[in-house]
Amino acid sequence: MTSTIYRDGALADGRSDRLQVGVTILVVGGSIEWIRPSDDAGETPADAEIVDASGTTIIPGMVDCHSHLTLPGGAHWIERIDDPAERLLEVAEHNARLLTNAGVRWARDVGAPRVEDPVDGRVRALSLGVRDRWRGQAGYPYVTAAGTWLAKTGSLPGERMVEADDAAQLLQLAIGQLDDGADLLKLYLDGPERGVAPWTADEIRPVVETAHARGAKVTAHTSDLAGARVGVEGGVDALEHGMELDADLAATMAAQGTALVSTLAIFRSWASFGTTTSIERFTEPKRRAATRDRQARAEESVRLAHAAGVAIATGTDFGGGSTRANQLAWEVECLVAAGLEPWEALGAATWRGGELLGEPDAGVIREGGPADFALVHGDPLSDPTALWRVWRVAWAT
Ligand SMILES: [Zn+2]
């Protein structure tokens, strides 16, 4: 078994505001053998490769809790959903490299086009075949995948999701996603009419109960308050985006353990398109102002959730939004701008995500655990932009 010593780095695990300096880690065969003070590391294997980690901070491999592995993002991200399946599988390969090089170990895929998979011929969400084929492959992220989007008819453009006309059909489609192999369900709780929830809490509760009985979680896309209320009352495990929360709903979420997965960076991404594209949606002054308003409301929602004690995990929304697979650091910056302490924002991008996945080693650095950590330049506990400066990922070198 190969041994590697990461000598004399700093360590930030997202659990406290204290940066530990002078830390040495021994990795043997892909597991963390020990973590010791550099000046008291004791015996080290003579044949170990030594990595001079000085000047870097060791962080847990990050967890992108809102990703769309088969989609590329960009200013035309919605059109890309209709690209040929072969192309989308190439995109997923590219995204795997981007994620890994950005220090992201886990990706929670929350929606993929439902088409015939050119590799295995199955008609199901493309993310499921991608997940199955990447499993156990060195250099690929670990994947937990929802199937496709479960929406009310008329809520989403295109035809590559599943849509229900009524609650009975919704339940049947949900069961179909579980039968296809989905690890979790993604309910789309923006309805055809903005500000009006597509279902009632009573209508989604059977979906939640059915999924839970089969060991799967349910998460809900909600951009407005109406959908968020229905999701929380209906018992979903998490809200995605949650851009219009209020204090009452945040208190309920905290009390019943509903997590929030923030996706604030998409607004900064859209703002950047205002000068880098000529697409009216992004350049027109009124639309730009509307984006700024939505961003402010979304940041306020994160503040309310944080103040109420809601568990906050986070994601880029790459592919299903305009961001890219290597931009989770941007989201951490956004969380800090919204009022989280940098260590809390790092926690959101690491162990909080692991908790949401139900994976005890995801986003965690511990003796005896997997060597799933990355080395970044700078101190992410005082400067979240350090997370952009990934130098080395221990699981892929
Ligand atoms: Zn999304």
Tab-separated table of C-alpha atoms and ligand atoms in Angstrom:
chain	number	residue	atom	x	y	z
A	1	MET	CA	0.000	0.000	0.000
A	2	THR	CA	1.253	3.451	-0.837
A	3	SER	CA	1.762	5.946	1.957
A	4	THR	CA	1.733	9.704	1.683
A	5	ILE	CA	2.603	12.256	4.323
A	6	TYR	CA	1.054	15.698	3.995
A	7	ARG	CA	3.508	17.637	6.089
A	8	ASP	CA	2.894	20.803	8.024
A	9	GLY	CA	-0.265	22.275	6.581
A	10	ALA	CA	-3.061	24.135	8.317
A	11	LEU	CA	-6.421	22.433	8.794
A	12	ALA	CA	-9.968	23.847	8.552
A	13	ASP	CA	-12.830	21.397	8.927
A	14	GLY	CA	-15.845	23.727	8.898
A	15	ARG	CA	-16.727	22.911	12.513
A	16	SER	CA	-15.198	25.915	14.236
A	17	ASP	CA	-13.628	29.276	13.509
A	18	ARG	CA	-10.225	28.020	14.613
A	19	LEU	CA	-7.596	27.333	11.975
A	20	GLN	CA	-5.284	24.587	13.232
A	21	VAL	CA	-1.727	25.231	12.095
A	22	GLY	CA	1.175	22.791	12.061
A	23	VAL	CA	-0.819	19.716	11.069
A	24	THR	CA	0.655	16.599	9.489
A	25	ILE	CA	-1.485	13.809	8.030
A	26	LEU	CA	-0.403	10.286	7.132
A	27	VAL	CA	-2.432	8.588	4.407
A	28	VAL	CA	-2.056	4.849	3.873
A	29	GLY	CA	-3.880	3.130	1.069
A	30	GLY	CA	-6.448	5.874	0.676
A	31	SER	CA	-7.295	6.182	4.386
A	32	ILE	CA	-6.208	8.707	6.980
A	33	GLU	CA	-3.929	6.763	9.325
A	34	TRP	CA	-3.359	9.665	11.680
A	35	ILE	CA	-3.498	13.439	12.099
A	36	ARG	CA	-0.752	14.848	14.348
A	37	PRO	CA	0.985	18.085	15.255
A	38	SER	CA	3.885	18.596	12.839
A	39	ASP	CA	6.364	19.087	15.676
A	40	ASP	CA	5.304	15.845	17.352
A	41	ALA	CA	4.468	13.505	14.488
A	42	GLY	CA	6.615	10.623	15.746
A	43	GLU	CA	7.620	7.718	13.500
A	44	THR	CA	6.673	7.978	9.848
A	45	PRO	CA	6.955	5.220	7.231
A	46	ALA	CA	10.377	5.431	5.560
A	47	ASP	CA	8.950	4.756	2.097
A	48	ALA	CA	6.167	7.345	2.295
A	49	GLU	CA	5.891	10.023	-0.341
A	50	ILE	CA	6.211	13.391	1.363
A	51	VAL	CA	4.027	16.282	0.249
A	52	ASP	CA	5.211	19.624	1.544
A	53	ALA	CA	1.857	21.098	2.521
A	54	SER	CA	3.316	24.226	4.073
A	55	GLY	CA	1.335	27.341	3.289
A	56	THR	CA	-1.798	25.404	2.401
A	57	THR	CA	-4.969	24.699	4.303
A	58	ILE	CA	-6.291	21.152	4.293
A	59	ILE	CA	-10.076	21.099	3.881
A	60	PRO	CA	-12.555	18.235	3.597
A	61	GLY	CA	-13.484	17.258	0.059
A	62	MET	CA	-16.487	19.449	-0.660
A	63	VAL	CA	-20.087	18.379	-1.207
A	64	ASP	CA	-22.009	20.075	-4.017
A	65	CYS	CA	-25.567	19.432	-2.896
A	66	HIS	CA	-27.253	20.980	-5.899
A	67	SER	CA	-25.759	19.842	-9.155
A	68	HIS	CA	-26.904	18.653	-12.570
A	69	LEU	CA	-24.084	16.433	-13.765
A	70	THR	CA	-25.262	15.953	-17.328
A	71	LEU	CA	-25.702	19.651	-18.101
A	72	PRO	CA	-23.053	22.290	-18.830
A	73	GLY	CA	-24.518	25.561	-17.503
A	74	GLY	CA	-23.736	28.851	-19.262
A	75	ALA	CA	-26.018	31.634	-20.426
A	76	HIS	CA	-28.101	29.226	-22.556
A	77	TRP	CA	-28.320	26.545	-19.864
A	78	ILE	CA	-32.003	25.809	-20.497
A	79	GLU	CA	-31.464	25.121	-24.217
A	80	ARG	CA	-28.648	22.712	-23.397
A	81	ILE	CA	-31.162	20.381	-21.702
A	82	ASP	CA	-32.349	19.408	-25.207
A	83	ASP	CA	-28.861	18.562	-26.533
A	84	PRO	CA	-28.338	14.997	-27.816
A	85	ALA	CA	-27.874	12.429	-25.059
A	86	GLU	CA	-24.390	11.513	-26.360
A	87	ARG	CA	-23.374	15.133	-25.939
A	88	LEU	CA	-24.792	15.287	-22.400
A	89	LEU	CA	-22.766	12.241	-21.392
A	90	GLU	CA	-19.619	13.987	-22.676
A	91	VAL	CA	-20.622	17.004	-20.613
A	92	ALA	CA	-20.852	14.776	-17.541
A	93	GLU	CA	-17.294	13.542	-18.134
A	94	HIS	CA	-16.082	17.128	-18.351
A	95	ASN	CA	-18.004	18.041	-15.207
A	96	ALA	CA	-16.377	15.155	-13.323
A	97	ARG	CA	-12.959	16.625	-14.067
A	98	LEU	CA	-14.064	20.134	-13.133
A	99	LEU	CA	-15.535	18.942	-9.836
A	100	THR	CA	-12.492	16.929	-8.864
A	101	ASN	CA	-10.025	19.674	-9.685
A	102	ALA	CA	-12.145	22.104	-7.655
A	103	GLY	CA	-11.911	19.901	-4.571
A	104	VAL	CA	-15.487	18.602	-4.761
A	105	ARG	CA	-15.718	14.946	-3.681
A	106	TRP	CA	-19.496	14.467	-3.640
A	107	ALA	CA	-22.165	15.631	-6.049
A	108	ARG	CA	-25.875	15.391	-5.299
A	109	ASP	CA	-27.586	15.433	-8.671
A	110	VAL	CA	-31.026	16.980	-8.372
A	111	GLY	CA	-32.442	16.530	-11.823
A	112	ALA	CA	-31.424	15.170	-15.195
A	113	PRO	CA	-33.057	14.918	-18.614
A	114	ARG	CA	-35.069	11.746	-19.044
A	115	VAL	CA	-34.012	10.238	-22.374
A	116	GLU	CA	-32.678	6.991	-23.752
A	117	ASP	CA	-29.194	6.443	-22.367
A	118	PRO	CA	-26.961	5.714	-25.392
A	119	VAL	CA	-24.727	3.433	-23.312
A	120	ASP	CA	-27.244	1.073	-21.710
A	121	GLY	CA	-30.329	1.801	-23.817
A	122	ARG	CA	-32.519	2.494	-20.788
A	123	VAL	CA	-35.015	5.332	-20.872
A	124	ARG	CA	-34.594	7.072	-17.537
A	125	ALA	CA	-32.878	10.106	-16.039
A	126	LEU	CA	-29.385	10.234	-17.563
A	127	SER	CA	-27.826	10.939	-14.160
A	128	LEU	CA	-28.702	7.434	-12.971
A	129	GLY	CA	-26.599	5.667	-15.593
A	130	VAL	CA	-23.799	8.175	-15.033
A	131	ARG	CA	-23.893	7.463	-11.292
A	132	ASP	CA	-23.825	3.713	-11.836
A	133	ARG	CA	-20.944	3.824	-14.297
A	134	TRP	CA	-18.814	6.185	-12.173
A	135	ARG	CA	-19.207	4.138	-9.006
A	136	GLY	CA	-15.817	2.903	-7.803
A	137	GLN	CA	-13.945	4.700	-10.602
A	138	ALA	CA	-10.846	6.609	-9.519
A	139	GLY	CA	-10.940	10.289	-10.411
A	140	TYR	CA	-14.734	10.542	-10.381
A	141	PRO	CA	-16.888	12.188	-7.734
A	142	TYR	CA	-19.233	10.150	-5.598
A	143	VAL	CA	-22.770	10.705	-6.810
A	144	THR	CA	-26.158	10.631	-5.161
A	145	ALA	CA	-28.782	11.141	-7.830
A	146	ALA	CA	-32.394	12.127	-8.036
A	147	GLY	CA	-34.093	10.968	-11.178
A	148	THR	CA	-35.656	13.600	-13.338
A	149	TRP	CA	-37.801	16.532	-12.224
A	150	LEU	CA	-41.287	15.622	-10.930
A	151	ALA	CA	-43.409	18.559	-12.028
A	152	LYS	CA	-46.999	19.581	-12.479
A	153	THR	CA	-47.963	19.675	-16.137
A	154	GLY	CA	-47.075	23.030	-17.647
A	155	SER	CA	-44.509	24.084	-15.036
A	156	LEU	CA	-41.300	23.467	-16.988
A	157	PRO	CA	-40.241	23.996	-20.606
A	158	GLY	CA	-39.337	21.025	-22.759
A	159	GLU	CA	-40.261	17.378	-22.447
A	160	ARG	CA	-37.351	15.752	-20.708
A	161	MET	CA	-38.901	15.547	-17.235
A	162	VAL	CA	-42.038	13.835	-15.959
A	163	GLU	CA	-45.242	15.809	-15.460
A	164	ALA	CA	-48.399	14.963	-13.566
A	165	ASP	CA	-51.900	16.310	-14.075
A	166	ASP	CA	-53.111	15.231	-10.641
A	167	ALA	CA	-51.901	13.893	-7.309
A	168	ALA	CA	-52.536	10.234	-8.174
A	169	GLN	CA	-50.405	10.535	-11.268
A	170	LEU	CA	-47.735	12.383	-9.283
A	171	LEU	CA	-47.438	9.423	-6.913
A	172	GLN	CA	-47.223	6.957	-9.805
A	173	LEU	CA	-44.483	9.016	-11.472
A	174	ALA	CA	-42.605	9.249	-8.164
A	175	ILE	CA	-42.729	5.473	-7.800
A	176	GLY	CA	-41.463	5.229	-11.372
A	177	GLN	CA	-38.412	7.332	-10.473
A	178	LEU	CA	-37.670	5.115	-7.483
A	179	ASP	CA	-38.066	2.021	-9.655
A	180	ASP	CA	-35.594	3.564	-12.111
A	181	GLY	CA	-33.041	3.676	-9.289
A	182	ALA	CA	-33.269	7.253	-7.991
A	183	ASP	CA	-31.553	7.803	-4.620
A	184	LEU	CA	-33.854	10.708	-3.893
A	185	LEU	CA	-36.825	12.450	-5.468
A	186	LYS	CA	-36.891	15.985	-6.770
A	187	LEU	CA	-40.299	17.594	-6.534
A	188	TYR	CA	-40.706	20.737	-8.569
A	189	LEU	CA	-42.874	22.979	-6.412
A	190	ASP	CA	-42.991	26.024	-8.651
A	191	GLY	CA	-46.300	25.746	-10.439
A	192	PRO	CA	-47.428	26.904	-13.868
A	193	GLU	CA	-48.605	30.102	-12.197
A	194	ARG	CA	-45.967	32.060	-10.282
A	195	GLY	CA	-46.724	32.373	-6.578
A	196	VAL	CA	-49.266	29.538	-6.606
A	197	ALA	CA	-48.136	26.135	-5.365
A	198	PRO	CA	-48.846	23.322	-7.846
A	199	TRP	CA	-49.924	20.871	-5.134
A	200	THR	CA	-51.231	20.927	-1.593
A	201	ALA	CA	-49.308	19.479	1.349
A	202	ASP	CA	-51.827	16.626	1.500
A	203	GLU	CA	-51.126	15.838	-2.142
A	204	ILE	CA	-47.362	15.552	-1.760
A	205	ARG	CA	-47.366	13.746	1.606
A	206	PRO	CA	-48.004	10.289	0.017
A	207	VAL	CA	-44.994	10.877	-2.239
A	208	VAL	CA	-42.824	11.690	0.771
A	209	GLU	CA	-44.102	8.697	2.750
A	210	THR	CA	-43.610	6.319	-0.173
A	211	ALA	CA	-40.051	7.532	-0.749
A	212	HIS	CA	-39.162	7.353	2.932
A	213	ALA	CA	-40.540	3.830	3.174
A	214	ARG	CA	-38.099	2.866	0.425
A	215	GLY	CA	-35.147	4.615	2.083
A	216	ALA	CA	-35.118	7.575	-0.300
A	217	LYS	CA	-35.287	11.235	0.594
A	218	VAL	CA	-37.400	13.880	-1.064
A	219	THR	CA	-36.296	17.369	-1.868
A	220	ALA	CA	-38.276	20.240	-3.304
A	221	HIS	CA	-37.357	22.928	-5.784
A	222	THR	CA	-38.985	26.089	-4.463
A	223	SER	CA	-38.274	29.583	-5.649
A	224	ASP	CA	-41.372	31.173	-4.105
A	225	LEU	CA	-42.914	31.121	-0.632
A	226	ALA	CA	-46.089	29.238	-1.607
A	227	GLY	CA	-44.201	26.189	-2.837
A	228	ALA	CA	-41.814	26.316	0.119
A	229	ARG	CA	-44.721	26.220	2.571
A	230	VAL	CA	-46.274	23.225	0.858
A	231	GLY	CA	-42.960	21.393	0.783
A	232	VAL	CA	-42.279	21.939	4.469
A	233	GLU	CA	-45.812	21.086	5.515
A	234	GLY	CA	-45.754	18.022	3.294
A	235	GLY	CA	-42.633	16.761	5.058
A	236	VAL	CA	-39.890	16.995	2.420
A	237	ASP	CA	-36.338	16.586	3.711
A	238	ALA	CA	-34.955	19.745	2.137
A	239	LEU	CA	-35.808	22.814	0.131
A	240	GLU	CA	-33.674	23.671	-2.879
A	241	HIS	CA	-33.119	27.410	-3.475
A	242	GLY	CA	-35.748	28.512	-0.914
A	243	MET	CA	-35.495	32.068	-2.181
A	244	GLU	CA	-38.558	33.502	-0.470
A	245	LEU	CA	-38.584	32.105	3.059
A	246	ASP	CA	-40.124	33.985	5.964
A	247	ALA	CA	-39.347	33.796	9.676
A	248	ASP	CA	-42.302	31.523	10.501
A	249	LEU	CA	-41.402	28.985	7.847
A	250	ALA	CA	-37.729	29.078	8.869
A	251	ALA	CA	-38.754	28.318	12.460
A	252	THR	CA	-40.832	25.346	11.291
A	253	MET	CA	-37.952	24.075	9.153
A	254	ALA	CA	-35.586	24.248	12.119
A	255	ALA	CA	-38.076	22.489	14.388
A	256	GLN	CA	-38.758	19.583	12.030
A	257	GLY	CA	-35.265	19.318	10.572
A	258	THR	CA	-35.920	20.472	7.024
A	259	ALA	CA	-32.619	21.505	5.467
A	260	LEU	CA	-32.069	24.425	3.103
A	261	VAL	CA	-29.796	24.023	0.087
A	262	SER	CA	-28.762	27.511	-0.925
A	263	THR	CA	-27.996	28.445	-4.530
A	264	LEU	CA	-27.145	32.130	-4.395
A	265	ALA	CA	-24.311	32.233	-6.931
A	266	ILE	CA	-26.674	31.982	-9.890
A	267	PHE	CA	-27.618	35.629	-9.326
A	268	ARG	CA	-24.000	36.740	-9.537
A	269	SER	CA	-23.677	34.602	-12.633
A	270	TRP	CA	-26.690	36.298	-14.253
A	271	ALA	CA	-25.321	39.721	-13.296
A	272	SER	CA	-22.057	38.832	-15.040
A	273	PHE	CA	-23.987	37.963	-18.224
A	274	GLY	CA	-25.273	41.538	-18.251
A	275	THR	CA	-21.884	42.643	-19.523
A	276	THR	CA	-20.560	39.474	-21.165
A	277	THR	CA	-23.559	38.690	-23.396
A	278	SER	CA	-26.098	40.587	-25.464
A	279	ILE	CA	-28.970	38.410	-24.232
A	280	GLU	CA	-31.788	40.748	-23.267
A	281	ARG	CA	-32.822	38.686	-20.306
A	282	PHE	CA	-29.543	39.699	-18.685
A	283	THR	CA	-28.780	43.073	-20.257
A	284	GLU	CA	-32.087	44.895	-20.075
A	285	PRO	CA	-31.987	47.368	-17.122
A	286	LYS	CA	-35.402	46.352	-15.779
A	287	ARG	CA	-34.501	42.671	-15.823
A	288	ARG	CA	-31.170	43.431	-14.168
A	289	ALA	CA	-32.974	45.291	-11.407
A	290	ALA	CA	-35.396	42.392	-10.979
A	291	THR	CA	-32.472	39.996	-10.616
A	292	ARG	CA	-30.940	42.224	-7.953
A	293	ASP	CA	-34.257	42.242	-6.069
A	294	ARG	CA	-34.532	38.462	-6.206
A	295	GLN	CA	-30.947	38.144	-5.044
A	296	ALA	CA	-31.601	40.406	-2.054
A	297	ARG	CA	-34.710	38.397	-1.156
A	298	ALA	CA	-32.802	35.112	-1.470
A	299	GLU	CA	-29.990	36.399	0.751
A	300	GLU	CA	-32.593	37.510	3.284
A	301	SER	CA	-34.036	33.969	3.207
A	302	VAL	CA	-30.626	32.512	4.006
A	303	ARG	CA	-30.255	34.984	6.886
A	304	LEU	CA	-33.664	34.032	8.268
A	305	ALA	CA	-32.897	30.324	7.973
A	306	HIS	CA	-29.511	30.776	9.605
A	307	ALA	CA	-30.952	32.819	12.453
A	308	ALA	CA	-33.630	30.179	13.050
A	309	GLY	CA	-31.053	27.396	13.210
A	310	VAL	CA	-31.934	25.647	9.947
A	311	ALA	CA	-29.280	23.225	8.673
A	312	ILE	CA	-27.846	24.917	5.599
A	313	ALA	CA	-26.129	22.870	2.917
A	314	THR	CA	-25.202	24.404	-0.387
A	315	GLY	CA	-24.716	23.850	-4.079
A	316	THR	CA	-23.768	25.533	-7.310
A	317	ASP	CA	-26.868	24.560	-9.320
A	318	PHE	CA	-24.412	24.014	-12.156
A	319	GLY	CA	-26.102	22.825	-15.316
A	320	GLY	CA	-29.648	23.353	-14.075
A	321	GLY	CA	-28.639	26.953	-13.592
A	322	SER	CA	-26.052	29.017	-15.393
A	323	THR	CA	-23.110	28.258	-13.104
A	324	ARG	CA	-20.360	25.724	-13.840
A	325	ALA	CA	-19.228	22.589	-12.065
A	326	ASN	CA	-16.072	24.143	-10.618
A	327	GLN	CA	-17.757	27.127	-8.944
A	328	LEU	CA	-18.765	25.913	-5.485
A	329	ALA	CA	-16.305	28.410	-4.014
A	330	TRP	CA	-18.501	31.153	-5.464
A	331	GLU	CA	-21.462	29.852	-3.486
A	332	VAL	CA	-19.413	29.820	-0.282
A	333	GLU	CA	-18.529	33.462	-0.929
A	334	CYS	CA	-22.228	34.196	-1.397
A	335	LEU	CA	-23.110	32.564	1.925
A	336	VAL	CA	-20.555	34.736	3.686
A	337	ALA	CA	-21.956	37.812	1.962
A	338	ALA	CA	-25.404	36.736	3.195
A	339	GLY	CA	-24.197	36.695	6.785
A	340	LEU	CA	-22.747	33.272	7.584
A	341	GLU	CA	-19.334	33.164	9.204
A	342	PRO	CA	-16.707	31.747	6.823
A	343	TRP	CA	-16.389	28.588	8.935
A	344	GLU	CA	-20.148	28.077	8.762
A	345	ALA	CA	-20.121	28.560	5.003
A	346	LEU	CA	-17.302	26.008	4.720
A	347	GLY	CA	-19.393	23.701	6.910
A	348	ALA	CA	-22.325	24.141	4.511
A	349	ALA	CA	-20.109	23.096	1.605
A	350	THR	CA	-18.703	20.091	3.474
A	351	TRP	CA	-20.143	18.199	6.473
A	352	ARG	CA	-23.599	19.775	6.356
A	353	GLY	CA	-23.902	18.446	2.841
A	354	GLY	CA	-22.714	15.066	4.079
A	355	GLU	CA	-25.449	15.060	6.707
A	356	LEU	CA	-28.058	15.831	4.080
A	357	LEU	CA	-26.760	12.971	1.952
A	358	GLY	CA	-26.795	10.679	4.961
A	359	GLU	CA	-23.130	9.891	4.283
A	360	PRO	CA	-21.158	10.141	7.541
A	361	ASP	CA	-17.766	10.463	5.826
A	362	ALA	CA	-18.821	13.052	3.249
A	363	GLY	CA	-17.265	16.424	4.012
A	364	VAL	CA	-15.435	15.066	7.050
A	365	ILE	CA	-11.744	14.679	7.916
A	366	ARG	CA	-11.058	12.113	10.640
A	367	GLU	CA	-8.509	9.487	11.581
A	368	GLY	CA	-9.605	6.196	10.070
A	369	GLY	CA	-11.736	7.953	7.456
A	370	PRO	CA	-11.105	8.189	3.720
A	371	ALA	CA	-8.375	10.547	2.515
A	372	ASP	CA	-10.962	12.748	0.883
A	373	PHE	CA	-9.379	16.123	1.453
A	374	ALA	CA	-8.009	18.958	-0.648
A	375	LEU	CA	-5.239	21.486	-0.149
A	376	VAL	CA	-5.979	25.144	-0.868
A	377	HIS	CA	-3.873	28.259	-0.683
A	378	GLY	CA	-4.903	30.736	1.954
A	379	ASP	CA	-7.087	30.632	5.038
A	380	PRO	CA	-10.717	29.872	4.124
A	381	LEU	CA	-11.786	30.836	7.649
A	382	SER	CA	-10.840	34.464	7.070
A	383	ASP	CA	-10.943	34.523	3.264
A	384	PRO	CA	-13.492	32.257	1.550
A	385	THR	CA	-11.918	32.970	-1.845
A	386	ALA	CA	-9.129	30.611	-0.728
A	387	LEU	CA	-11.466	27.812	-1.849
A	388	TRP	CA	-10.877	28.833	-5.485
A	389	ARG	CA	-7.176	28.104	-5.038
A	390	VAL	CA	-7.194	24.317	-4.943
A	391	TRP	CA	-3.656	23.042	-5.322
A	392	ARG	CA	-4.048	19.330	-4.789
A	393	VAL	CA	-6.801	16.797	-4.123
A	394	ALA	CA	-5.661	13.849	-2.026
A	395	TRP	CA	-8.099	11.343	-3.559
A	396	ALA	CA	-7.109	12.001	-7.160
A	397	THR	CA	-3.326	12.251	-7.112
B	1	ZN	ZN	-31.155	22.937	-10.039
